[in-house]
């Protein structure tokens, strides 16, 4: 058994990518029931009752292992971690921020932590800070990242593998059995999959979002920088984004996007987060079918 599977405790080394503001206990449980590692996104959750509710909702649907993602700028992480440990969760991932302070807490609670990195330098410092593994995310991935000129999965995964000895999880651009197999050839012990699971039947993505992924073709995503931070979001280019890009008076498209259109009704300007791999996704399938095809 690989070191990564020992950490995760599941059958297949596939982690479901956490999706920022969106949680679907049905999807987390479906991923775990399919033999992979379902993941709650707790990066923006502050209320301990909300954490307990989400964990309970998943637990009602699966007795298999699942985890959670924490963002390191969240001031509630210590409390969240003790709730997760109390609920029997054995492994978490950590993103966006310095891992130095949180890893002693994770280890004192008897858990393992895998840190999400976008560059070699951060991979090295995460290992020094005690990370038990790394999710190495290439620049083609969907969702939030930095505006730095980062490397693609094909370059970054073997590069990090040359310098660290902890297990590596490749992320960015993996949607099917071809990407899954390639990740191992690059030096990873497993994969993290975001966009492909977003276009699943159990996904928290609303209908328009799933359709945007399925209809997205080659070159159909863009990395849009925000105005006041060094962060950027990879989203699917919609007619609204195309219009704004052609308008020289628009300074920052990312800041005008609507990240929760289900609440506001502004679907025209919605942020459909998705990676370049959307071009390979042509249907909405069940999580079980996605995992079965990937490991086939
Ligand atoms: C809309 C969206 C939100 C995301 N939110 C998070 C997050 O909260 N934490 C995190 O570590 N990664 C986040 N990610 C990254 C995914 O977990 C995963 O690493 C990435 O999607 C993998 O690349 P792929 O989309 O090519 O599969 C997000 C991705 C998307 C598309």
PDB file of C-alpha atoms and ligand atoms in Angstrom:
ATOM      1  CA  UNK A   1       0.000   0.000   0.000  1.00  0.00           C
ATOM      2  CA  UNK A   2       1.345   3.450  -0.862  1.00  0.00           C
ATOM      3  CA  UNK A   3       2.150   5.985   1.850  1.00  0.00           C
ATOM      4  CA  UNK A   4      -0.648   8.191   0.489  1.00  0.00           C
ATOM      5  CA  UNK A   5      -3.267   5.438   0.792  1.00  0.00           C
ATOM      6  CA  UNK A   6      -2.053   4.781   4.346  1.00  0.00           C
ATOM      7  CA  UNK A   7      -2.710   8.452   5.134  1.00  0.00           C
ATOM      8  CA  UNK A   8      -6.119   8.577   3.440  1.00  0.00           C
ATOM      9  CA  UNK A   9      -7.343   5.124   4.412  1.00  0.00           C
ATOM     10  CA  UNK A  10      -9.397   4.734   1.212  1.00  0.00           C
ATOM     11  CA  UNK A  11      -9.175   2.275  -1.700  1.00  0.00           C
ATOM     12  CA  UNK A  12      -8.171   4.535  -4.591  1.00  0.00           C
ATOM     13  CA  UNK A  13      -5.676   7.441  -4.363  1.00  0.00           C
ATOM     14  CA  UNK A  14      -8.149  10.004  -5.675  1.00  0.00           C
ATOM     15  CA  UNK A  15      -8.990  13.084  -3.599  1.00  0.00           C
ATOM     16  CA  UNK A  16     -12.070  15.090  -4.483  1.00  0.00           C
ATOM     17  CA  UNK A  17     -10.961  18.697  -4.901  1.00  0.00           C
ATOM     18  CA  UNK A  18     -12.643  20.973  -2.343  1.00  0.00           C
ATOM     19  CA  UNK A  19     -14.806  23.667  -3.928  1.00  0.00           C
ATOM     20  CA  UNK A  20     -14.474  26.933  -1.964  1.00  0.00           C
ATOM     21  CA  UNK A  21     -17.924  28.159  -0.953  1.00  0.00           C
ATOM     22  CA  UNK A  22     -19.738  25.026  -2.101  1.00  0.00           C
ATOM     23  CA  UNK A  23     -20.368  21.817  -0.204  1.00  0.00           C
ATOM     24  CA  UNK A  24     -22.482  18.867  -1.181  1.00  0.00           C
ATOM     25  CA  UNK A  25     -22.490  16.178   1.512  1.00  0.00           C
ATOM     26  CA  UNK A  26     -24.051  13.917  -1.173  1.00  0.00           C
ATOM     27  CA  UNK A  27     -21.012  14.375  -3.411  1.00  0.00           C
ATOM     28  CA  UNK A  28     -18.478  13.937  -0.577  1.00  0.00           C
ATOM     29  CA  UNK A  29     -20.210  10.715   0.484  1.00  0.00           C
ATOM     30  CA  UNK A  30     -20.583   9.490  -3.116  1.00  0.00           C
ATOM     31  CA  UNK A  31     -16.835   9.985  -3.704  1.00  0.00           C
ATOM     32  CA  UNK A  32     -15.984   8.059  -0.533  1.00  0.00           C
ATOM     33  CA  UNK A  33     -18.518   5.330  -1.313  1.00  0.00           C
ATOM     34  CA  UNK A  34     -16.875   4.957  -4.732  1.00  0.00           C
ATOM     35  CA  UNK A  35     -13.571   4.169  -2.972  1.00  0.00           C
ATOM     36  CA  UNK A  36     -11.934   7.619  -3.313  1.00  0.00           C
ATOM     37  CA  UNK A  37     -11.528  10.389  -0.702  1.00  0.00           C
ATOM     38  CA  UNK A  38     -14.442  12.828  -0.394  1.00  0.00           C
ATOM     39  CA  UNK A  39     -13.602  16.302   0.825  1.00  0.00           C
ATOM     40  CA  UNK A  40     -15.558  19.028   2.605  1.00  0.00           C
ATOM     41  CA  UNK A  41     -14.524  22.607   1.783  1.00  0.00           C
ATOM     42  CA  UNK A  42     -14.180  24.401   5.121  1.00  0.00           C
ATOM     43  CA  UNK A  43     -11.928  27.252   4.003  1.00  0.00           C
ATOM     44  CA  UNK A  44     -14.681  29.835   4.386  1.00  0.00           C
ATOM     45  CA  UNK A  45     -16.646  28.222   7.223  1.00  0.00           C
ATOM     46  CA  UNK A  46     -16.367  29.856  10.639  1.00  0.00           C
ATOM     47  CA  UNK A  47     -19.340  28.544  12.565  1.00  0.00           C
ATOM     48  CA  UNK A  48     -18.499  25.332  14.517  1.00  0.00           C
ATOM     49  CA  UNK A  49     -22.148  24.225  14.293  1.00  0.00           C
ATOM     50  CA  UNK A  50     -21.945  24.434  10.518  1.00  0.00           C
ATOM     51  CA  UNK A  51     -18.824  22.230  10.568  1.00  0.00           C
ATOM     52  CA  UNK A  52     -20.590  19.680  12.794  1.00  0.00           C
ATOM     53  CA  UNK A  53     -23.682  19.721  10.590  1.00  0.00           C
ATOM     54  CA  UNK A  54     -21.675  19.147   7.409  1.00  0.00           C
ATOM     55  CA  UNK A  55     -19.675  16.305   8.968  1.00  0.00           C
ATOM     56  CA  UNK A  56     -22.865  14.681  10.323  1.00  0.00           C
ATOM     57  CA  UNK A  57     -24.593  15.012   6.954  1.00  0.00           C
ATOM     58  CA  UNK A  58     -21.722  13.185   5.227  1.00  0.00           C
ATOM     59  CA  UNK A  59     -21.512  10.559   7.973  1.00  0.00           C
ATOM     60  CA  UNK A  60     -25.197   9.716   7.520  1.00  0.00           C
ATOM     61  CA  UNK A  61     -24.436   8.810   3.891  1.00  0.00           C
ATOM     62  CA  UNK A  62     -21.147   6.909   4.224  1.00  0.00           C
ATOM     63  CA  UNK A  63     -19.103   4.911   6.702  1.00  0.00           C
ATOM     64  CA  UNK A  64     -15.995   5.326   4.507  1.00  0.00           C
ATOM     65  CA  UNK A  65     -13.160   7.775   5.239  1.00  0.00           C
ATOM     66  CA  UNK A  66     -13.495  11.387   4.117  1.00  0.00           C
ATOM     67  CA  UNK A  67     -11.621  14.594   4.866  1.00  0.00           C
ATOM     68  CA  UNK A  68     -11.816  18.357   4.811  1.00  0.00           C
ATOM     69  CA  UNK A  69      -9.868  21.265   3.370  1.00  0.00           C
ATOM     70  CA  UNK A  70      -8.887  24.222   5.538  1.00  0.00           C
ATOM     71  CA  UNK A  71      -7.644  27.571   4.310  1.00  0.00           C
ATOM     72  CA  UNK A  72      -4.878  28.807   6.565  1.00  0.00           C
ATOM     73  CA  UNK A  73      -6.106  32.381   6.784  1.00  0.00           C
ATOM     74  CA  UNK A  74      -9.317  31.165   8.467  1.00  0.00           C
ATOM     75  CA  UNK A  75      -9.063  32.210  12.155  1.00  0.00           C
ATOM     76  CA  UNK A  76     -11.330  29.313  13.229  1.00  0.00           C
ATOM     77  CA  UNK A  77      -9.040  26.484  12.128  1.00  0.00           C
ATOM     78  CA  UNK A  78      -8.009  25.289  15.602  1.00  0.00           C
ATOM     79  CA  UNK A  79     -11.634  24.831  16.630  1.00  0.00           C
ATOM     80  CA  UNK A  80     -12.520  23.252  13.273  1.00  0.00           C
ATOM     81  CA  UNK A  81      -9.641  20.783  13.563  1.00  0.00           C
ATOM     82  CA  UNK A  82     -10.684  19.640  17.015  1.00  0.00           C
ATOM     83  CA  UNK A  83     -14.246  19.054  15.745  1.00  0.00           C
ATOM     84  CA  UNK A  84     -12.891  17.047  12.805  1.00  0.00           C
ATOM     85  CA  UNK A  85     -10.577  14.990  15.018  1.00  0.00           C
ATOM     86  CA  UNK A  86     -13.471  14.345  17.417  1.00  0.00           C
ATOM     87  CA  UNK A  87     -15.541  13.119  14.473  1.00  0.00           C
ATOM     88  CA  UNK A  88     -12.866  10.586  13.547  1.00  0.00           C
ATOM     89  CA  UNK A  89     -11.456  12.362  10.511  1.00  0.00           C
ATOM     90  CA  UNK A  90      -7.884  11.225   9.996  1.00  0.00           C
ATOM     91  CA  UNK A  91      -6.544  13.447   7.212  1.00  0.00           C
ATOM     92  CA  UNK A  92      -7.093  17.030   6.083  1.00  0.00           C
ATOM     93  CA  UNK A  93      -5.639  19.236   3.391  1.00  0.00           C
ATOM     94  CA  UNK A  94      -4.486  22.802   4.038  1.00  0.00           C
ATOM     95  CA  UNK A  95      -4.306  25.616   1.487  1.00  0.00           C
ATOM     96  CA  UNK A  96      -3.560  29.316   1.006  1.00  0.00           C
ATOM     97  CA  UNK A  97      -1.147  30.414   3.701  1.00  0.00           C
ATOM     98  CA  UNK A  98       1.849  29.418   5.753  1.00  0.00           C
ATOM     99  CA  UNK A  99       1.553  25.900   7.189  1.00  0.00           C
ATOM    100  CA  UNK A 100       4.113  26.455   9.994  1.00  0.00           C
ATOM    101  CA  UNK A 101       1.651  27.052  12.848  1.00  0.00           C
ATOM    102  CA  UNK A 102      -1.068  24.562  11.930  1.00  0.00           C
ATOM    103  CA  UNK A 103       0.949  21.348  11.476  1.00  0.00           C
ATOM    104  CA  UNK A 104       1.860  20.907  15.161  1.00  0.00           C
ATOM    105  CA  UNK A 105      -1.879  21.264  15.954  1.00  0.00           C
ATOM    106  CA  UNK A 106      -2.848  18.714  13.283  1.00  0.00           C
ATOM    107  CA  UNK A 107      -0.277  16.238  14.584  1.00  0.00           C
ATOM    108  CA  UNK A 108      -1.174  16.769  18.264  1.00  0.00           C
ATOM    109  CA  UNK A 109      -4.742  15.818  17.354  1.00  0.00           C
ATOM    110  CA  UNK A 110      -3.443  12.578  15.830  1.00  0.00           C
ATOM    111  CA  UNK A 111      -4.264  13.623  12.279  1.00  0.00           C
ATOM    112  CA  UNK A 112      -2.246  13.853   9.087  1.00  0.00           C
ATOM    113  CA  UNK A 113      -2.133  16.917   6.852  1.00  0.00           C
ATOM    114  CA  UNK A 114      -1.437  17.356   3.168  1.00  0.00           C
ATOM    115  CA  UNK A 115      -0.519  20.869   2.098  1.00  0.00           C
ATOM    116  CA  UNK A 116      -1.599  22.350  -1.240  1.00  0.00           C
ATOM    117  CA  UNK A 117       1.238  24.004  -3.183  1.00  0.00           C
ATOM    118  CA  UNK A 118       1.532  25.798  -6.504  1.00  0.00           C
ATOM    119  CA  UNK A 119       5.336  26.104  -6.676  1.00  0.00           C
ATOM    120  CA  UNK A 120       8.537  24.225  -5.744  1.00  0.00           C
ATOM    121  CA  UNK A 121       9.626  26.758  -3.140  1.00  0.00           C
ATOM    122  CA  UNK A 122       6.327  26.343  -1.252  1.00  0.00           C
ATOM    123  CA  UNK A 123       6.594  22.573  -1.514  1.00  0.00           C
ATOM    124  CA  UNK A 124       9.977  22.643   0.208  1.00  0.00           C
ATOM    125  CA  UNK A 125       8.811  24.961   2.997  1.00  0.00           C
ATOM    126  CA  UNK A 126       5.633  22.924   3.575  1.00  0.00           C
ATOM    127  CA  UNK A 127       7.692  19.777   4.079  1.00  0.00           C
ATOM    128  CA  UNK A 128       9.959  21.658   6.520  1.00  0.00           C
ATOM    129  CA  UNK A 129       6.815  22.775   8.381  1.00  0.00           C
ATOM    130  CA  UNK A 130       5.763  19.147   8.853  1.00  0.00           C
ATOM    131  CA  UNK A 131       3.332  18.464   5.981  1.00  0.00           C
ATOM    132  CA  UNK A 132       2.781  14.713   5.610  1.00  0.00           C
ATOM    133  CA  UNK A 133       2.110  15.047   1.892  1.00  0.00           C
ATOM    134  CA  UNK A 134       1.619  17.636  -0.835  1.00  0.00           C
ATOM    135  CA  UNK A 135      -1.136  18.369  -3.314  1.00  0.00           C
ATOM    136  CA  UNK A 136       0.838  19.845  -6.220  1.00  0.00           C
ATOM    137  CA  UNK A 137      -1.465  21.977  -8.350  1.00  0.00           C
ATOM    138  CA  UNK A 138      -0.530  22.883 -11.909  1.00  0.00           C
ATOM    139  CA  UNK A 139      -1.499  26.152 -13.548  1.00  0.00           C
ATOM    140  CA  UNK A 140      -4.255  24.567 -15.664  1.00  0.00           C
ATOM    141  CA  UNK A 141      -6.351  23.796 -12.570  1.00  0.00           C
ATOM    142  CA  UNK A 142      -9.717  25.402 -11.932  1.00  0.00           C
ATOM    143  CA  UNK A 143     -10.399  27.790  -9.073  1.00  0.00           C
ATOM    144  CA  UNK A 144      -8.347  30.202  -7.007  1.00  0.00           C
ATOM    145  CA  UNK A 145      -4.570  30.541  -7.389  1.00  0.00           C
ATOM    146  CA  UNK A 146      -1.962  33.266  -7.445  1.00  0.00           C
ATOM    147  CA  UNK A 147      -1.103  35.579 -10.340  1.00  0.00           C
ATOM    148  CA  UNK A 148       2.501  34.305 -10.330  1.00  0.00           C
ATOM    149  CA  UNK A 149       3.707  32.618 -13.541  1.00  0.00           C
ATOM    150  CA  UNK A 150       3.260  29.079 -12.193  1.00  0.00           C
ATOM    151  CA  UNK A 151       4.126  25.805 -13.922  1.00  0.00           C
ATOM    152  CA  UNK A 152       1.712  23.311 -15.399  1.00  0.00           C
ATOM    153  CA  UNK A 153       1.066  19.925 -13.799  1.00  0.00           C
ATOM    154  CA  UNK A 154       3.324  18.191 -16.339  1.00  0.00           C
ATOM    155  CA  UNK A 155       6.310  20.281 -15.170  1.00  0.00           C
ATOM    156  CA  UNK A 156       5.540  20.956 -11.508  1.00  0.00           C
ATOM    157  CA  UNK A 157       4.775  17.416 -10.329  1.00  0.00           C
ATOM    158  CA  UNK A 158       8.071  15.802 -11.436  1.00  0.00           C
ATOM    159  CA  UNK A 159       9.953  18.923 -10.352  1.00  0.00           C
ATOM    160  CA  UNK A 160       8.579  18.705  -6.810  1.00  0.00           C
ATOM    161  CA  UNK A 161       9.091  14.913  -6.845  1.00  0.00           C
ATOM    162  CA  UNK A 162      12.800  15.533  -7.472  1.00  0.00           C
ATOM    163  CA  UNK A 163      13.107  17.467  -4.209  1.00  0.00           C
ATOM    164  CA  UNK A 164      10.736  15.977  -1.605  1.00  0.00           C
ATOM    165  CA  UNK A 165      10.206  12.529  -0.158  1.00  0.00           C
ATOM    166  CA  UNK A 166       6.621  12.916   1.145  1.00  0.00           C
ATOM    167  CA  UNK A 167       3.773  11.556  -1.025  1.00  0.00           C
ATOM    168  CA  UNK A 168       2.654  13.824  -3.849  1.00  0.00           C
ATOM    169  CA  UNK A 169      -0.904  14.207  -5.125  1.00  0.00           C
ATOM    170  CA  UNK A 170      -1.057  15.675  -8.634  1.00  0.00           C
ATOM    171  CA  UNK A 171      -3.836  18.197  -9.318  1.00  0.00           C
ATOM    172  CA  UNK A 172      -4.832  20.208 -12.350  1.00  0.00           C
ATOM    173  CA  UNK A 173      -5.912  18.765 -15.662  1.00  0.00           C
ATOM    174  CA  UNK A 174      -6.954  15.290 -14.506  1.00  0.00           C
ATOM    175  CA  UNK A 175     -10.410  14.121 -15.598  1.00  0.00           C
ATOM    176  CA  UNK A 176     -10.087  10.556 -16.830  1.00  0.00           C
ATOM    177  CA  UNK A 177      -7.992   7.391 -16.775  1.00  0.00           C
ATOM    178  CA  UNK A 178      -5.368   8.956 -19.070  1.00  0.00           C
ATOM    179  CA  UNK A 179      -4.632  11.812 -16.672  1.00  0.00           C
ATOM    180  CA  UNK A 180      -4.814   9.457 -13.694  1.00  0.00           C
ATOM    181  CA  UNK A 181      -2.173   7.134 -15.167  1.00  0.00           C
ATOM    182  CA  UNK A 182       0.019  10.052 -16.265  1.00  0.00           C
ATOM    183  CA  UNK A 183       0.111  11.393 -12.698  1.00  0.00           C
ATOM    184  CA  UNK A 184       1.870   8.231 -11.482  1.00  0.00           C
ATOM    185  CA  UNK A 185       4.375   8.422 -14.325  1.00  0.00           C
ATOM    186  CA  UNK A 186       5.167  11.990 -13.220  1.00  0.00           C
ATOM    187  CA  UNK A 187       6.019  10.869  -9.694  1.00  0.00           C
ATOM    188  CA  UNK A 188       2.701  11.292  -7.851  1.00  0.00           C
ATOM    189  CA  UNK A 189       1.088   8.644  -5.644  1.00  0.00           C
ATOM    190  CA  UNK A 190      -2.401   9.951  -6.364  1.00  0.00           C
ATOM    191  CA  UNK A 191      -4.532  12.699  -7.878  1.00  0.00           C
ATOM    192  CA  UNK A 192      -6.837  15.489  -6.766  1.00  0.00           C
ATOM    193  CA  UNK A 193      -9.750  16.077  -9.121  1.00  0.00           C
ATOM    194  CA  UNK A 194     -11.796  19.268  -9.095  1.00  0.00           C
ATOM    195  CA  UNK A 195     -13.547  20.169 -12.350  1.00  0.00           C
ATOM    196  CA  UNK A 196     -14.495  16.590 -13.354  1.00  0.00           C
ATOM    197  CA  UNK A 197     -16.381  16.057 -10.070  1.00  0.00           C
ATOM    198  CA  UNK A 198     -18.057  19.470 -10.461  1.00  0.00           C
ATOM    199  CA  UNK A 199     -19.694  18.088 -13.602  1.00  0.00           C
ATOM    200  CA  UNK A 200     -21.182  15.114 -11.736  1.00  0.00           C
ATOM    201  CA  UNK A 201     -24.760  14.307 -10.812  1.00  0.00           C
ATOM    202  CA  UNK A 202     -24.029  14.784  -7.092  1.00  0.00           C
ATOM    203  CA  UNK A 203     -22.085  18.040  -7.522  1.00  0.00           C
ATOM    204  CA  UNK A 204     -22.924  21.265  -5.646  1.00  0.00           C
ATOM    205  CA  UNK A 205     -22.567  23.170  -8.949  1.00  0.00           C
ATOM    206  CA  UNK A 206     -25.848  24.536 -10.247  1.00  0.00           C
ATOM    207  CA  UNK A 207     -27.192  23.485 -13.638  1.00  0.00           C
ATOM    208  CA  UNK A 208     -25.748  26.445 -15.619  1.00  0.00           C
ATOM    209  CA  UNK A 209     -22.286  25.796 -14.157  1.00  0.00           C
ATOM    210  CA  UNK A 210     -22.300  22.102 -15.055  1.00  0.00           C
ATOM    211  CA  UNK A 211     -23.479  22.976 -18.567  1.00  0.00           C
ATOM    212  CA  UNK A 212     -20.684  25.573 -18.944  1.00  0.00           C
ATOM    213  CA  UNK A 213     -18.101  22.867 -18.117  1.00  0.00           C
ATOM    214  CA  UNK A 214     -19.597  20.375 -20.548  1.00  0.00           C
ATOM    215  CA  UNK A 215     -19.822  22.971 -23.339  1.00  0.00           C
ATOM    216  CA  UNK A 216     -16.349  24.461 -22.711  1.00  0.00           C
ATOM    217  CA  UNK A 217     -13.899  23.803 -25.519  1.00  0.00           C
ATOM    218  CA  UNK A 218     -10.155  24.140 -26.018  1.00  0.00           C
ATOM    219  CA  UNK A 219      -8.986  27.544 -24.743  1.00  0.00           C
ATOM    220  CA  UNK A 220     -12.338  28.125 -23.077  1.00  0.00           C
ATOM    221  CA  UNK A 221     -11.027  29.183 -19.662  1.00  0.00           C
ATOM    222  CA  UNK A 222      -9.100  32.200 -18.435  1.00  0.00           C
ATOM    223  CA  UNK A 223      -7.174  33.151 -15.312  1.00  0.00           C
ATOM    224  CA  UNK A 224      -8.706  36.406 -14.104  1.00  0.00           C
ATOM    225  CA  UNK A 225      -6.684  38.409 -11.565  1.00  0.00           C
ATOM    226  CA  UNK A 226      -8.433  40.231  -8.731  1.00  0.00           C
ATOM    227  CA  UNK A 227      -7.638  43.907  -8.181  1.00  0.00           C
ATOM    228  CA  UNK A 228      -6.381  44.122  -4.619  1.00  0.00           C
ATOM    229  CA  UNK A 229      -4.780  40.761  -3.962  1.00  0.00           C
ATOM    230  CA  UNK A 230      -2.205  38.660  -5.770  1.00  0.00           C
ATOM    231  CA  UNK A 231      -4.874  36.025  -6.353  1.00  0.00           C
ATOM    232  CA  UNK A 232      -6.595  35.024  -9.573  1.00  0.00           C
ATOM    233  CA  UNK A 233      -9.470  32.718 -10.463  1.00  0.00           C
ATOM    234  CA  UNK A 234      -9.543  30.261 -13.371  1.00  0.00           C
ATOM    235  CA  UNK A 235     -13.065  30.380 -14.771  1.00  0.00           C
ATOM    236  CA  UNK A 236     -14.887  29.376 -17.917  1.00  0.00           C
ATOM    237  CA  UNK A 237     -15.160  32.269 -20.372  1.00  0.00           C
ATOM    238  CA  UNK A 238     -18.823  33.243 -20.701  1.00  0.00           C
ATOM    239  CA  UNK A 239     -20.355  35.750 -23.167  1.00  0.00           C
ATOM    240  CA  UNK A 240     -20.396  38.318 -20.312  1.00  0.00           C
ATOM    241  CA  UNK A 241     -16.642  37.840 -19.637  1.00  0.00           C
ATOM    242  CA  UNK A 242     -15.879  38.064 -23.370  1.00  0.00           C
ATOM    243  CA  UNK A 243     -17.787  41.358 -23.550  1.00  0.00           C
ATOM    244  CA  UNK A 244     -15.951  42.779 -20.515  1.00  0.00           C
ATOM    245  CA  UNK A 245     -12.557  41.726 -21.898  1.00  0.00           C
ATOM    246  CA  UNK A 246     -13.280  43.735 -25.042  1.00  0.00           C
ATOM    247  CA  UNK A 247     -14.219  46.817 -23.016  1.00  0.00           C
ATOM    248  CA  UNK A 248     -11.091  48.922 -22.210  1.00  0.00           C
ATOM    249  CA  UNK A 249     -12.932  50.797 -19.427  1.00  0.00           C
ATOM    250  CA  UNK A 250     -13.310  47.612 -17.355  1.00  0.00           C
ATOM    251  CA  UNK A 251     -10.407  47.399 -14.937  1.00  0.00           C
ATOM    252  CA  UNK A 252     -11.016  44.122 -13.081  1.00  0.00           C
ATOM    253  CA  UNK A 253     -13.423  41.486 -14.369  1.00  0.00           C
ATOM    254  CA  UNK A 254     -12.809  39.077 -11.456  1.00  0.00           C
ATOM    255  CA  UNK A 255     -14.119  41.566  -8.920  1.00  0.00           C
ATOM    256  CA  UNK A 256     -17.362  42.018 -10.896  1.00  0.00           C
ATOM    257  CA  UNK A 257     -18.086  38.300 -11.181  1.00  0.00           C
ATOM    258  CA  UNK A 258     -20.889  36.844  -9.092  1.00  0.00           C
ATOM    259  CA  UNK A 259     -19.629  33.878  -7.060  1.00  0.00           C
ATOM    260  CA  UNK A 260     -23.043  32.912  -5.657  1.00  0.00           C
ATOM    261  CA  UNK A 261     -25.586  33.587  -8.408  1.00  0.00           C
ATOM    262  CA  UNK A 262     -28.008  31.112  -6.856  1.00  0.00           C
ATOM    263  CA  UNK A 263     -28.456  33.757  -4.122  1.00  0.00           C
ATOM    264  CA  UNK A 264     -28.529  36.863  -6.344  1.00  0.00           C
ATOM    265  CA  UNK A 265     -29.997  35.515  -9.599  1.00  0.00           C
ATOM    266  CA  UNK A 266     -27.143  37.136 -11.628  1.00  0.00           C
ATOM    267  CA  UNK A 267     -26.340  34.058 -13.692  1.00  0.00           C
ATOM    268  CA  UNK A 268     -25.204  36.196 -16.636  1.00  0.00           C
ATOM    269  CA  UNK A 269     -22.152  37.368 -14.680  1.00  0.00           C
ATOM    270  CA  UNK A 270     -21.596  34.124 -12.735  1.00  0.00           C
ATOM    271  CA  UNK A 271     -18.131  32.779 -12.019  1.00  0.00           C
ATOM    272  CA  UNK A 272     -18.132  29.250 -13.392  1.00  0.00           C
ATOM    273  CA  UNK A 273     -14.910  27.999 -11.829  1.00  0.00           C
ATOM    274  CA  UNK A 274     -13.335  25.330 -13.982  1.00  0.00           C
ATOM    275  CA  UNK A 275      -9.965  24.151 -15.227  1.00  0.00           C
ATOM    276  CA  UNK A 276      -8.581  23.781 -18.728  1.00  0.00           C
ATOM    277  CA  UNK A 277      -9.572  20.137 -18.433  1.00  0.00           C
ATOM    278  CA  UNK A 278     -13.191  21.223 -18.981  1.00  0.00           C
ATOM    279  CA  UNK A 279     -12.430  20.739 -22.681  1.00  0.00           C
ATOM    280  CA  UNK A 280     -12.165  16.989 -21.997  1.00  0.00           C
ATOM    281  CA  UNK A 281     -15.455  16.785 -20.082  1.00  0.00           C
ATOM    282  CA  UNK A 282     -18.412  16.193 -22.376  1.00  0.00           C
ATOM    283  CA  UNK A 283     -21.112  14.856 -20.073  1.00  0.00           C
ATOM    284  CA  UNK A 284     -22.464  14.940 -16.542  1.00  0.00           C
ATOM    285  CA  UNK A 285     -22.019  11.510 -14.958  1.00  0.00           C
ATOM    286  CA  UNK A 286     -22.424   9.968 -11.542  1.00  0.00           C
ATOM    287  CA  UNK A 287     -19.430  10.142  -9.216  1.00  0.00           C
ATOM    288  CA  UNK A 288     -19.367   6.339  -9.197  1.00  0.00           C
ATOM    289  CA  UNK A 289     -18.976   6.238 -12.998  1.00  0.00           C
ATOM    290  CA  UNK A 290     -16.259   8.914 -12.927  1.00  0.00           C
ATOM    291  CA  UNK A 291     -14.169   7.031 -10.356  1.00  0.00           C
ATOM    292  CA  UNK A 292     -14.702   3.645 -12.034  1.00  0.00           C
ATOM    293  CA  UNK A 293     -13.581   5.011 -15.428  1.00  0.00           C
ATOM    294  CA  UNK A 294     -10.591   6.781 -13.893  1.00  0.00           C
ATOM    295  CA  UNK A 295      -9.155   3.681 -12.235  1.00  0.00           C
ATOM    296  CA  UNK A 296     -10.040   1.370 -15.137  1.00  0.00           C
TER     297      UNK A 296
HETATM  298  C1  LIG B   1     -14.678  26.547  -8.147  1.00  0.00           C
HETATM  299  C2  LIG B   1     -13.473  25.949  -7.494  1.00  0.00           C
HETATM  300  C3  LIG B   1     -13.246  26.177  -6.139  1.00  0.00           C
HETATM  301  C4  LIG B   1     -12.111  25.627  -5.518  1.00  0.00           C
HETATM  302  N1  LIG B   1     -11.927  25.808  -4.172  1.00  0.00           N
HETATM  303  C5  LIG B   1     -10.847  25.268  -3.554  1.00  0.00           C
HETATM  304  C6  LIG B   1     -10.682  25.374  -2.146  1.00  0.00           C
HETATM  305  O1  LIG B   1     -11.543  25.869  -1.422  1.00  0.00           O
HETATM  306  N2  LIG B   1      -9.545  24.865  -1.599  1.00  0.00           N
HETATM  307  C7  LIG B   1      -8.593  24.250  -2.363  1.00  0.00           C
HETATM  308  O2  LIG B   1      -7.579  23.796  -1.822  1.00  0.00           O
HETATM  309  N3  LIG B   1      -8.756  24.099  -3.689  1.00  0.00           N
HETATM  310  C8  LIG B   1      -9.852  24.581  -4.300  1.00  0.00           C
HETATM  311  N4  LIG B   1     -10.037  24.393  -5.641  1.00  0.00           N
HETATM  312  C9  LIG B   1      -9.058  23.587  -6.402  1.00  0.00           C
HETATM  313  C10 LIG B   1      -9.546  22.131  -6.509  1.00  0.00           C
HETATM  314  O3  LIG B   1      -9.734  21.581  -5.259  1.00  0.00           O
HETATM  315  C11 LIG B   1      -8.553  21.268  -7.321  1.00  0.00           C
HETATM  316  O4  LIG B   1      -7.264  21.291  -6.787  1.00  0.00           O
HETATM  317  C12 LIG B   1      -8.491  21.719  -8.764  1.00  0.00           C
HETATM  318  O5  LIG B   1      -9.788  21.961  -9.260  1.00  0.00           O
HETATM  319  C13 LIG B   1      -7.805  20.638  -9.585  1.00  0.00           C
HETATM  320  O6  LIG B   1      -7.742  21.001 -10.940  1.00  0.00           O
HETATM  321  P1  LIG B   1      -8.860  20.558 -12.029  1.00  0.00           P
HETATM  322  O7  LIG B   1      -9.951  21.556 -11.873  1.00  0.00           O
HETATM  323  O8  LIG B   1      -8.144  20.648 -13.305  1.00  0.00           O
HETATM  324  O9  LIG B   1      -9.293  19.156 -11.664  1.00  0.00           O
HETATM  325  C14 LIG B   1     -11.180  24.884  -6.280  1.00  0.00           C
HETATM  326  C15 LIG B   1     -11.426  24.638  -7.643  1.00  0.00           C
HETATM  327  C16 LIG B   1     -12.566  25.144  -8.250  1.00  0.00           C
HETATM  328  C17 LIG B   1     -12.810  24.837  -9.700  1.00  0.00           C
END
